[in-house]
Tab-separated table of C-alpha atoms and ligand atoms in Angstrom:
chain	number	residue	atom	x	y	z
A	1	MET	CA	156.498	155.721	188.664
A	2	GLU	CA	157.518	157.775	185.715
A	3	GLU	CA	160.022	155.396	184.711
A	4	THR	CA	157.525	152.638	184.682
A	5	LEU	CA	155.147	154.700	182.574
A	6	ARG	CA	157.838	155.678	180.052
A	7	SER	CA	159.018	151.956	179.735
A	8	LEU	CA	155.288	150.964	179.399
A	9	GLN	CA	154.960	153.458	176.614
A	10	GLN	CA	158.081	152.058	174.916
A	11	GLU	CA	157.180	148.499	175.272
A	12	ALA	CA	153.628	149.146	174.036
A	13	ILE	CA	154.816	150.880	170.944
A	14	GLU	CA	157.329	148.121	170.052
A	15	LYS	CA	154.260	145.877	170.344
A	16	VAL	CA	152.059	147.882	168.037
A	17	ASN	CA	154.689	148.015	165.537
A	18	GLU	CA	155.112	144.291	165.517
A	19	ALA	CA	151.479	143.542	165.316
A	20	GLN	CA	150.852	141.855	161.733
A	21	ASP	CA	146.952	142.142	161.572
A	22	LEU	CA	144.023	143.982	163.308
A	23	LYS	CA	143.603	141.024	165.665
A	24	ALA	CA	147.087	141.093	166.964
A	25	LEU	CA	146.688	144.955	167.353
A	26	ASN	CA	143.405	144.698	169.305
A	27	ASP	CA	145.422	142.388	171.615
A	28	VAL	CA	147.935	145.021	172.329
A	29	ARG	CA	145.203	147.633	172.949
A	30	VAL	CA	143.552	145.222	175.449
A	31	ALA	CA	146.823	144.474	177.088
A	32	TYR	CA	148.033	147.991	177.671
A	33	LEU	CA	144.959	150.058	177.628
A	34	GLY	CA	142.483	147.759	178.898
A	35	LYS	CA	140.821	148.000	182.338
A	36	LYS	CA	143.233	145.541	183.785
A	37	GLY	CA	146.224	146.719	181.830
A	38	PRO	CA	149.248	148.320	183.298
A	39	VAL	CA	148.787	152.017	182.461
A	40	THR	CA	145.235	151.718	184.430
A	41	GLU	CA	146.925	149.942	186.985
A	42	ALA	CA	149.519	152.696	187.291
A	43	LEU	CA	146.714	155.341	187.355
A	44	LYS	CA	145.117	153.602	190.222
A	45	GLY	CA	148.383	153.749	192.137
A	46	MET	CA	148.133	157.557	192.111
A	47	GLY	CA	146.276	157.498	195.424
A	48	LYS	CA	149.533	156.890	197.278
A	49	LEU	CA	151.340	159.839	195.612
A	50	SER	CA	151.951	163.066	197.228
A	51	ALA	CA	149.934	166.135	196.460
A	52	GLU	CA	152.394	167.761	194.282
A	53	GLU	CA	153.350	164.541	192.479
A	54	ARG	CA	149.892	163.507	191.839
A	55	PRO	CA	148.997	166.031	188.926
A	56	LYS	CA	152.439	165.693	187.415
A	57	MET	CA	152.025	161.740	187.144
A	58	GLY	CA	148.320	162.217	186.123
A	59	ALA	CA	149.331	164.345	183.235
A	60	LEU	CA	152.280	161.774	182.367
A	61	ALA	CA	149.984	158.935	182.522
A	62	ASN	CA	147.685	160.537	180.202
A	63	GLU	CA	150.399	161.507	177.835
A	64	VAL	CA	151.497	157.916	177.875
A	65	ARG	CA	147.970	156.704	177.333
A	66	GLY	CA	147.628	159.256	174.545
A	67	ALA	CA	150.914	158.214	172.860
A	68	ILE	CA	149.881	154.593	172.801
A	69	THR	CA	146.318	155.333	171.407
A	70	GLU	CA	147.700	157.309	168.701
A	71	THR	CA	150.301	154.768	167.553
A	72	ILE	CA	147.494	151.914	167.649
A	73	GLU	CA	145.320	154.284	165.653
A	74	ALA	CA	147.837	154.931	162.991
A	75	LYS	CA	148.820	151.359	162.854
A	76	GLN	CA	145.170	150.402	162.629
A	77	ALA	CA	144.733	152.634	159.498
A	78	ILE	CA	147.654	150.990	157.900
A	79	LEU	CA	146.495	147.393	158.791
A	80	GLU	CA	142.796	148.268	157.498
A	81	LYS	CA	144.169	149.635	154.283
A	82	GLU	CA	146.164	146.438	153.759
A	83	ALA	CA	143.455	144.242	154.486
A	84	VAL	CA	141.040	146.040	151.885
A	85	GLU	CA	143.984	145.739	149.390
A	86	LYS	CA	144.386	142.060	150.161
A	87	LYS	CA	140.731	141.488	149.806
A	88	LEU	CA	140.375	143.421	146.631
A	89	GLN	CA	143.510	141.526	145.149
A	90	SER	CA	141.971	138.110	146.184
A	91	GLU	CA	138.578	139.180	144.592
A	92	THR	CA	139.914	140.437	141.459
A	93	ILE	CA	137.955	138.942	138.404
A	94	ASP	CA	139.883	138.029	135.366
A	95	VAL	CA	137.783	139.416	132.856
A	96	THR	CA	139.545	137.468	130.031
A	97	LEU	CA	138.657	134.091	131.447
A	98	PRO	CA	135.838	132.442	129.256
A	99	GLY	CA	132.654	132.042	130.814
A	100	ARG	CA	131.214	128.971	132.360
A	101	PRO	CA	128.373	127.836	130.021
A	102	VAL	CA	124.811	127.929	131.633
A	103	LYS	CA	123.138	124.671	130.915
A	104	SER	CA	119.777	125.034	129.566
A	105	GLY	CA	117.030	122.655	128.726
A	106	ASN	CA	114.796	122.445	125.663
A	107	HIS	CA	111.088	121.563	124.995
A	108	HIS	CA	110.275	117.906	125.269
A	109	PRO	CA	110.168	116.177	121.800
A	110	LEU	CA	106.468	115.406	122.512
A	111	THR	CA	105.627	118.959	123.417
A	112	MET	CA	107.308	120.245	120.379
A	113	ILE	CA	105.355	117.685	118.004
A	114	VAL	CA	102.024	118.657	119.927
A	115	GLU	CA	102.732	122.338	119.418
A	116	GLU	CA	103.459	121.688	115.592
A	117	ILE	CA	100.235	119.882	115.130
A	118	GLU	CA	98.408	122.404	116.999
A	119	ASP	CA	99.737	125.292	115.095
A	120	LEU	CA	98.914	123.486	111.924
A	121	PHE	CA	95.202	123.057	112.677
A	122	ILE	CA	95.048	126.494	114.512
A	123	GLY	CA	96.180	127.644	111.041
A	124	MET	CA	92.974	126.036	109.384
A	125	GLY	CA	90.718	127.674	111.885
A	126	TYR	CA	90.532	125.012	114.785
A	127	THR	CA	90.696	125.986	118.407
A	128	ILE	CA	92.111	124.073	121.216
A	129	ALA	CA	89.848	122.413	123.753
A	130	GLU	CA	90.829	120.484	126.881
A	131	GLY	CA	89.287	118.089	129.485
A	132	PRO	CA	89.931	116.316	132.537
A	133	GLU	CA	92.294	113.261	132.749
A	134	VAL	CA	90.148	111.812	135.437
A	135	GLU	CA	87.054	111.073	133.400
A	136	LYS	CA	83.523	110.076	133.859
A	137	ASP	CA	82.705	106.773	132.420
A	138	TYR	CA	79.778	108.608	130.695
A	139	TYR	CA	82.031	110.795	128.592
A	140	ASN	CA	84.708	108.304	127.988
A	141	PHE	CA	82.556	105.711	126.700
A	142	GLU	CA	78.843	105.882	126.947
A	143	ALA	CA	78.509	109.322	125.225
A	144	LEU	CA	80.695	107.925	122.546
A	145	ASN	CA	78.279	104.992	121.825
A	146	LEU	CA	79.922	102.632	124.008
A	147	PRO	CA	77.182	101.582	126.403
A	148	LYS	CA	78.192	99.571	129.623
A	149	GLY	CA	79.163	95.941	128.420
A	150	HIS	CA	79.759	96.977	124.890
A	151	PRO	CA	82.431	94.546	123.780
A	152	ALA	CA	84.503	97.426	121.911
A	153	ARG	CA	85.204	98.668	125.348
A	154	ASP	CA	87.875	95.994	125.385
A	155	MET	CA	89.721	97.646	122.844
A	156	GLN	CA	90.790	100.223	125.394
A	157	ASP	CA	91.714	98.433	128.789
A	158	SER	CA	91.249	101.174	131.456
A	159	PHE	CA	92.246	102.186	134.815
A	160	TYR	CA	89.077	102.632	136.889
A	161	ILE	CA	89.269	104.801	139.832
A	162	SER	CA	85.501	103.994	140.845
A	163	GLU	CA	82.650	102.391	139.137
A	164	GLU	CA	81.904	105.676	137.309
A	165	THR	CA	85.132	107.485	136.863
A	166	LEU	CA	88.578	106.288	135.285
A	167	LEU	CA	91.541	107.792	133.664
A	168	ARG	CA	90.546	108.736	130.372
A	169	THR	CA	91.622	106.078	127.627
A	170	HIS	CA	91.374	108.653	124.730
A	171	THR	CA	90.891	112.224	124.235
A	172	SER	CA	87.539	111.447	122.518
A	173	PRO	CA	85.642	112.548	125.756
A	174	VAL	CA	86.520	116.131	125.011
A	175	GLN	CA	84.630	115.866	121.864
A	176	ALA	CA	81.440	114.621	123.680
A	177	ARG	CA	81.960	117.401	126.326
A	178	THR	CA	82.407	120.080	123.865
A	179	MET	CA	79.305	118.941	121.861
A	180	GLU	CA	77.322	118.972	125.001
A	181	LEU	CA	78.205	122.571	125.819
A	182	ALA	CA	77.353	123.711	122.209
A	183	ASP	CA	73.678	123.082	122.994
A	184	GLY	CA	72.805	121.559	119.686
A	185	LYS	CA	74.265	124.450	117.693
A	186	GLY	CA	77.278	124.350	115.296
A	187	PRO	CA	79.716	124.959	114.110
A	188	ILE	CA	82.413	123.133	116.341
A	189	LYS	CA	85.986	122.818	115.088
A	190	ILE	CA	88.347	121.808	117.735
A	191	ILE	CA	91.391	119.813	118.574
A	192	CYS	CA	91.907	118.274	121.879
A	193	PRO	CA	95.534	117.362	122.988
A	194	GLY	CA	96.134	115.625	126.193
A	195	LYS	CA	97.422	112.604	128.270
A	196	VAL	CA	95.657	109.291	128.111
A	197	TYR	CA	95.939	106.088	129.981
A	198	ARG	CA	95.388	102.592	129.155
A	199	ARG	CA	96.293	99.282	131.269
A	200	ASP	CA	98.876	98.297	128.802
A	201	THR	CA	102.408	96.581	129.466
A	202	ASP	CA	105.020	98.918	128.649
A	203	ASP	CA	107.156	97.817	125.507
A	204	ALA	CA	108.903	99.455	122.677
A	205	THR	CA	105.629	100.387	121.123
A	206	HIS	CA	103.369	100.453	124.135
A	207	SER	CA	103.010	102.575	127.084
A	208	HIS	CA	100.380	102.870	129.883
A	209	GLN	CA	100.412	106.601	129.616
A	210	PHE	CA	100.631	108.420	126.273
A	211	THR	CA	99.354	111.375	124.330
A	212	GLN	CA	96.636	111.920	121.873
A	213	ILE	CA	95.134	114.693	119.657
A	214	GLU	CA	91.724	114.353	118.834
A	215	GLY	CA	90.096	116.492	116.009
A	216	LEU	CA	86.342	117.243	115.788
A	217	VAL	CA	84.399	119.287	113.231
A	218	VAL	CA	80.677	119.508	113.492
A	219	ASP	CA	78.405	121.595	111.180
A	220	GLU	CA	75.837	121.315	108.410
A	221	HIS	CA	76.762	119.438	105.393
A	222	ILE	CA	80.024	117.963	106.644
A	223	ARG	CA	80.995	115.221	104.378
A	224	MET	CA	83.676	112.411	104.257
A	225	SER	CA	85.492	114.397	101.595
A	226	ASP	CA	86.053	117.136	103.859
A	227	LEU	CA	87.730	114.717	106.352
A	228	LYS	CA	90.012	113.481	103.652
A	229	GLY	CA	90.917	116.807	102.512
A	230	THR	CA	91.918	117.883	105.919
A	231	LEU	CA	94.012	114.786	106.784
A	232	ASN	CA	95.698	115.048	103.397
A	233	VAL	CA	96.818	118.592	104.156
A	234	PHE	CA	97.876	117.446	107.548
A	235	ALA	CA	99.967	114.535	106.385
A	236	LYS	CA	101.672	116.813	103.803
A	237	LYS	CA	102.345	119.533	106.112
A	238	MET	CA	103.701	117.154	108.821
A	239	PHE	CA	105.568	114.661	106.683
A	240	GLY	CA	106.390	116.312	103.509
A	241	GLU	CA	104.438	117.230	100.201
A	242	ASP	CA	105.526	114.090	98.418
A	243	ARG	CA	103.615	111.745	100.818
A	244	GLU	CA	100.468	110.113	99.724
A	245	ILE	CA	97.443	109.235	102.051
A	246	ARG	CA	95.082	106.307	101.746
A	247	LEU	CA	92.014	105.603	103.723
A	248	ARG	CA	91.170	101.928	105.052
A	249	PRO	CA	87.760	100.831	106.403
A	250	SER	CA	88.064	100.437	110.048
A	251	PHE	CA	85.837	100.470	113.162
A	252	PHE	CA	85.203	102.588	116.111
A	253	PRO	CA	81.891	102.814	118.057
A	254	PHE	CA	81.661	106.729	117.870
A	255	THR	CA	82.124	107.163	113.897
A	256	GLU	CA	80.460	105.626	111.109
A	257	PRO	CA	81.854	105.187	108.570
A	258	SER	CA	85.394	104.588	110.259
A	259	VAL	CA	88.637	104.760	108.640
A	260	GLU	CA	92.370	104.267	109.455
A	261	MET	CA	94.621	106.614	107.583
A	262	ASP	CA	97.988	105.527	106.338
A	263	ILE	CA	100.658	107.578	104.643
A	264	SER	CA	103.266	106.304	102.148
A	265	CYS	CA	106.451	105.204	103.586
A	266	LYS	CA	109.037	107.789	103.149
A	267	ILE	CA	111.984	105.380	103.795
A	268	CYS	CA	111.190	103.126	100.678
A	269	GLY	CA	108.970	105.465	98.622
A	270	GLY	CA	106.316	102.717	98.631
A	271	GLU	CA	108.357	99.810	97.491
A	272	GLY	CA	108.133	98.023	100.943
A	273	CYS	CA	110.840	97.909	103.626
A	274	ARG	CA	111.176	96.812	107.146
A	275	VAL	CA	109.687	100.252	108.613
A	276	CYS	CA	106.477	99.848	106.494
A	277	LYS	CA	106.595	95.994	107.118
A	278	GLY	CA	106.794	95.425	103.310
A	279	THR	CA	103.516	97.456	102.603
A	280	GLY	CA	104.809	100.751	101.343
A	281	TRP	CA	102.356	102.358	103.842
A	282	ILE	CA	102.345	103.445	107.725
A	283	GLU	CA	99.391	103.610	109.805
A	284	ILE	CA	99.101	107.147	111.465
A	285	LEU	CA	95.594	107.685	112.726
A	286	GLY	CA	91.957	106.479	113.306
A	287	ALA	CA	89.045	108.770	111.906
A	288	GLY	CA	85.434	108.839	110.562
A	289	MET	CA	82.180	110.578	110.563
A	290	VAL	CA	80.776	111.305	114.084
A	291	HIS	CA	78.141	108.531	114.460
A	292	PRO	CA	74.369	109.934	114.568
A	293	ASN	CA	73.949	108.480	118.198
A	294	VAL	CA	76.922	110.483	119.315
A	295	LEU	CA	75.562	113.589	118.005
A	296	GLU	CA	71.910	112.858	119.284
A	297	MET	CA	73.417	112.112	122.695
A	298	ALA	CA	75.166	115.497	122.839
A	299	GLY	CA	71.870	117.380	121.751
A	300	PHE	CA	72.378	117.685	118.032
A	301	ASP	CA	69.973	117.030	115.529
A	302	SER	CA	71.569	114.445	113.393
A	303	SER	CA	69.356	114.980	110.425
A	304	LYS	CA	70.610	118.579	110.242
A	305	TYR	CA	74.171	118.281	111.546
A	306	SER	CA	77.015	115.934	110.594
A	307	GLY	CA	80.751	115.784	111.507
A	308	PHE	CA	84.077	114.225	111.324
A	309	ALA	CA	86.655	113.216	114.033
A	310	PHE	CA	90.069	111.844	114.034
A	311	GLY	CA	92.452	110.861	116.543
A	312	MET	CA	96.230	110.387	116.510
A	313	GLY	CA	99.165	109.653	118.935
A	314	PRO	CA	101.999	112.283	119.014
A	315	GLU	CA	104.334	109.621	120.151
A	316	ARG	CA	103.972	107.521	117.146
A	317	ILE	CA	104.121	110.732	114.816
A	318	ALA	CA	107.224	111.762	116.405
A	319	MET	CA	108.656	108.340	116.135
A	320	LEU	CA	108.158	108.280	112.529
A	321	LYS	CA	109.247	111.845	111.951
A	322	TYR	CA	112.466	111.479	113.756
A	323	GLY	CA	113.054	107.900	113.511
A	324	ILE	CA	112.931	107.062	117.135
A	325	ASP	CA	112.463	103.395	117.705
A	326	ASP	CA	111.225	102.998	121.337
A	327	ILE	CA	108.217	104.738	122.916
A	328	ARG	CA	109.935	104.538	126.272
A	329	HIS	CA	112.615	106.895	125.370
A	330	TYR	CA	109.826	109.849	125.797
A	331	TYR	CA	109.425	108.977	129.450
A	332	THR	CA	112.787	107.888	130.790
A	333	ASN	CA	114.209	111.485	130.812
A	334	ASP	CA	117.555	110.546	129.460
A	335	THR	CA	119.044	114.020	128.774
A	336	ARG	CA	121.225	112.526	125.889
A	337	PHE	CA	118.057	111.553	124.027
A	338	LEU	CA	116.142	114.864	125.064
A	339	LYS	CA	119.030	117.197	124.011
A	340	GLN	CA	118.793	116.059	120.540
A	341	PHE	CA	115.696	118.012	120.087
A	342	SER	CA	117.044	121.279	121.147
A	343	GLU	CA	115.593	124.093	119.052
A	344	LYS	CA	118.940	125.936	118.962
A	345	GLU	CA	120.924	123.263	117.150
B	401	LIG	N1	89.568	107.676	120.086
B	401	LIG	C1	90.080	106.729	119.148
B	401	LIG	C2	91.096	105.917	119.898
B	401	LIG	O1	91.890	106.272	120.842
B	401	LIG	C3	90.715	107.480	117.974
B	401	LIG	C4	89.631	108.081	117.057
B	401	LIG	C5	89.377	109.362	117.577
B	401	LIG	C6	89.107	107.288	116.112
B	401	LIG	C7	88.293	109.984	116.626
B	401	LIG	C8	88.217	107.924	115.305
B	401	LIG	C9	87.701	109.311	115.612
B	401	LIG	O2	91.699	104.820	119.212
């Protein structure tokens, strides 16, 4: 028995030394010291020994077990240290490597234009007003002097949701709502940016969904010259101090008189070119003096109060400012297009 135990010790220690990793080492532990291992087996056989031999063999078996355990523990410490070193080595970070660039987005060109226009008017004392995109027929048309069946409703093909609700066709309903809330008392000085919808077939210059910014000023003694002065400041700040504006008579049911504003063509300086279609002028927005019916319907005394309103399309303004030739670029989300407007560059 003594021999068996000694050769087991020898054998186990050799195996421990051969073990290359922690798993192999554990296999050795299970094989030699486990419940079914030879050392345990040997100890079980002690019953058969004589009374004097039993304690001797018991002590020897414990010694063998202790020796094997010790070598295993020593080896385990070495292997664990090696494993940590290996891991550290494989995870070493080369701080001299150039970093991977983080891709960042930028504001959409339309957002940028809208914010630029907003800032410009906020600088002139305006506040921003917003309203719902799903609008009542009343605010979209009726309160703007466009009763049911009015032929001018055809100017704005609409997406109806029900008989009385539709996707707003312009941001003008926000002016109707704001005036109504003002309870017949001025002054009002707002701009209303937002999305609008029309039943249009999309092409290079039309989209069924686009953006508008509407402006409205209501107070006592507001005159056409105030409108013209405001638009002149806007045009120069937006397109350059050398730009001229001109107002042409036009028609909107909610303004009287109504005008359309052109700015002088930057490309040809007024000579006439392809962009301005040979006229030297480019149409920018619609405007006019708020119709007395619109003021009265919103609860304002039109003999005391007057106002002006204007409405423009940021898509068109950005197209002119940045030379964008197709309105669909704004909505197709091609990052090659969008990235050109990165503020950082
Ligand atoms: N709401 C008009 C449109 O969408 C624009 C406009 C606004 C014209 C305010 C005059 C005054 O066509």
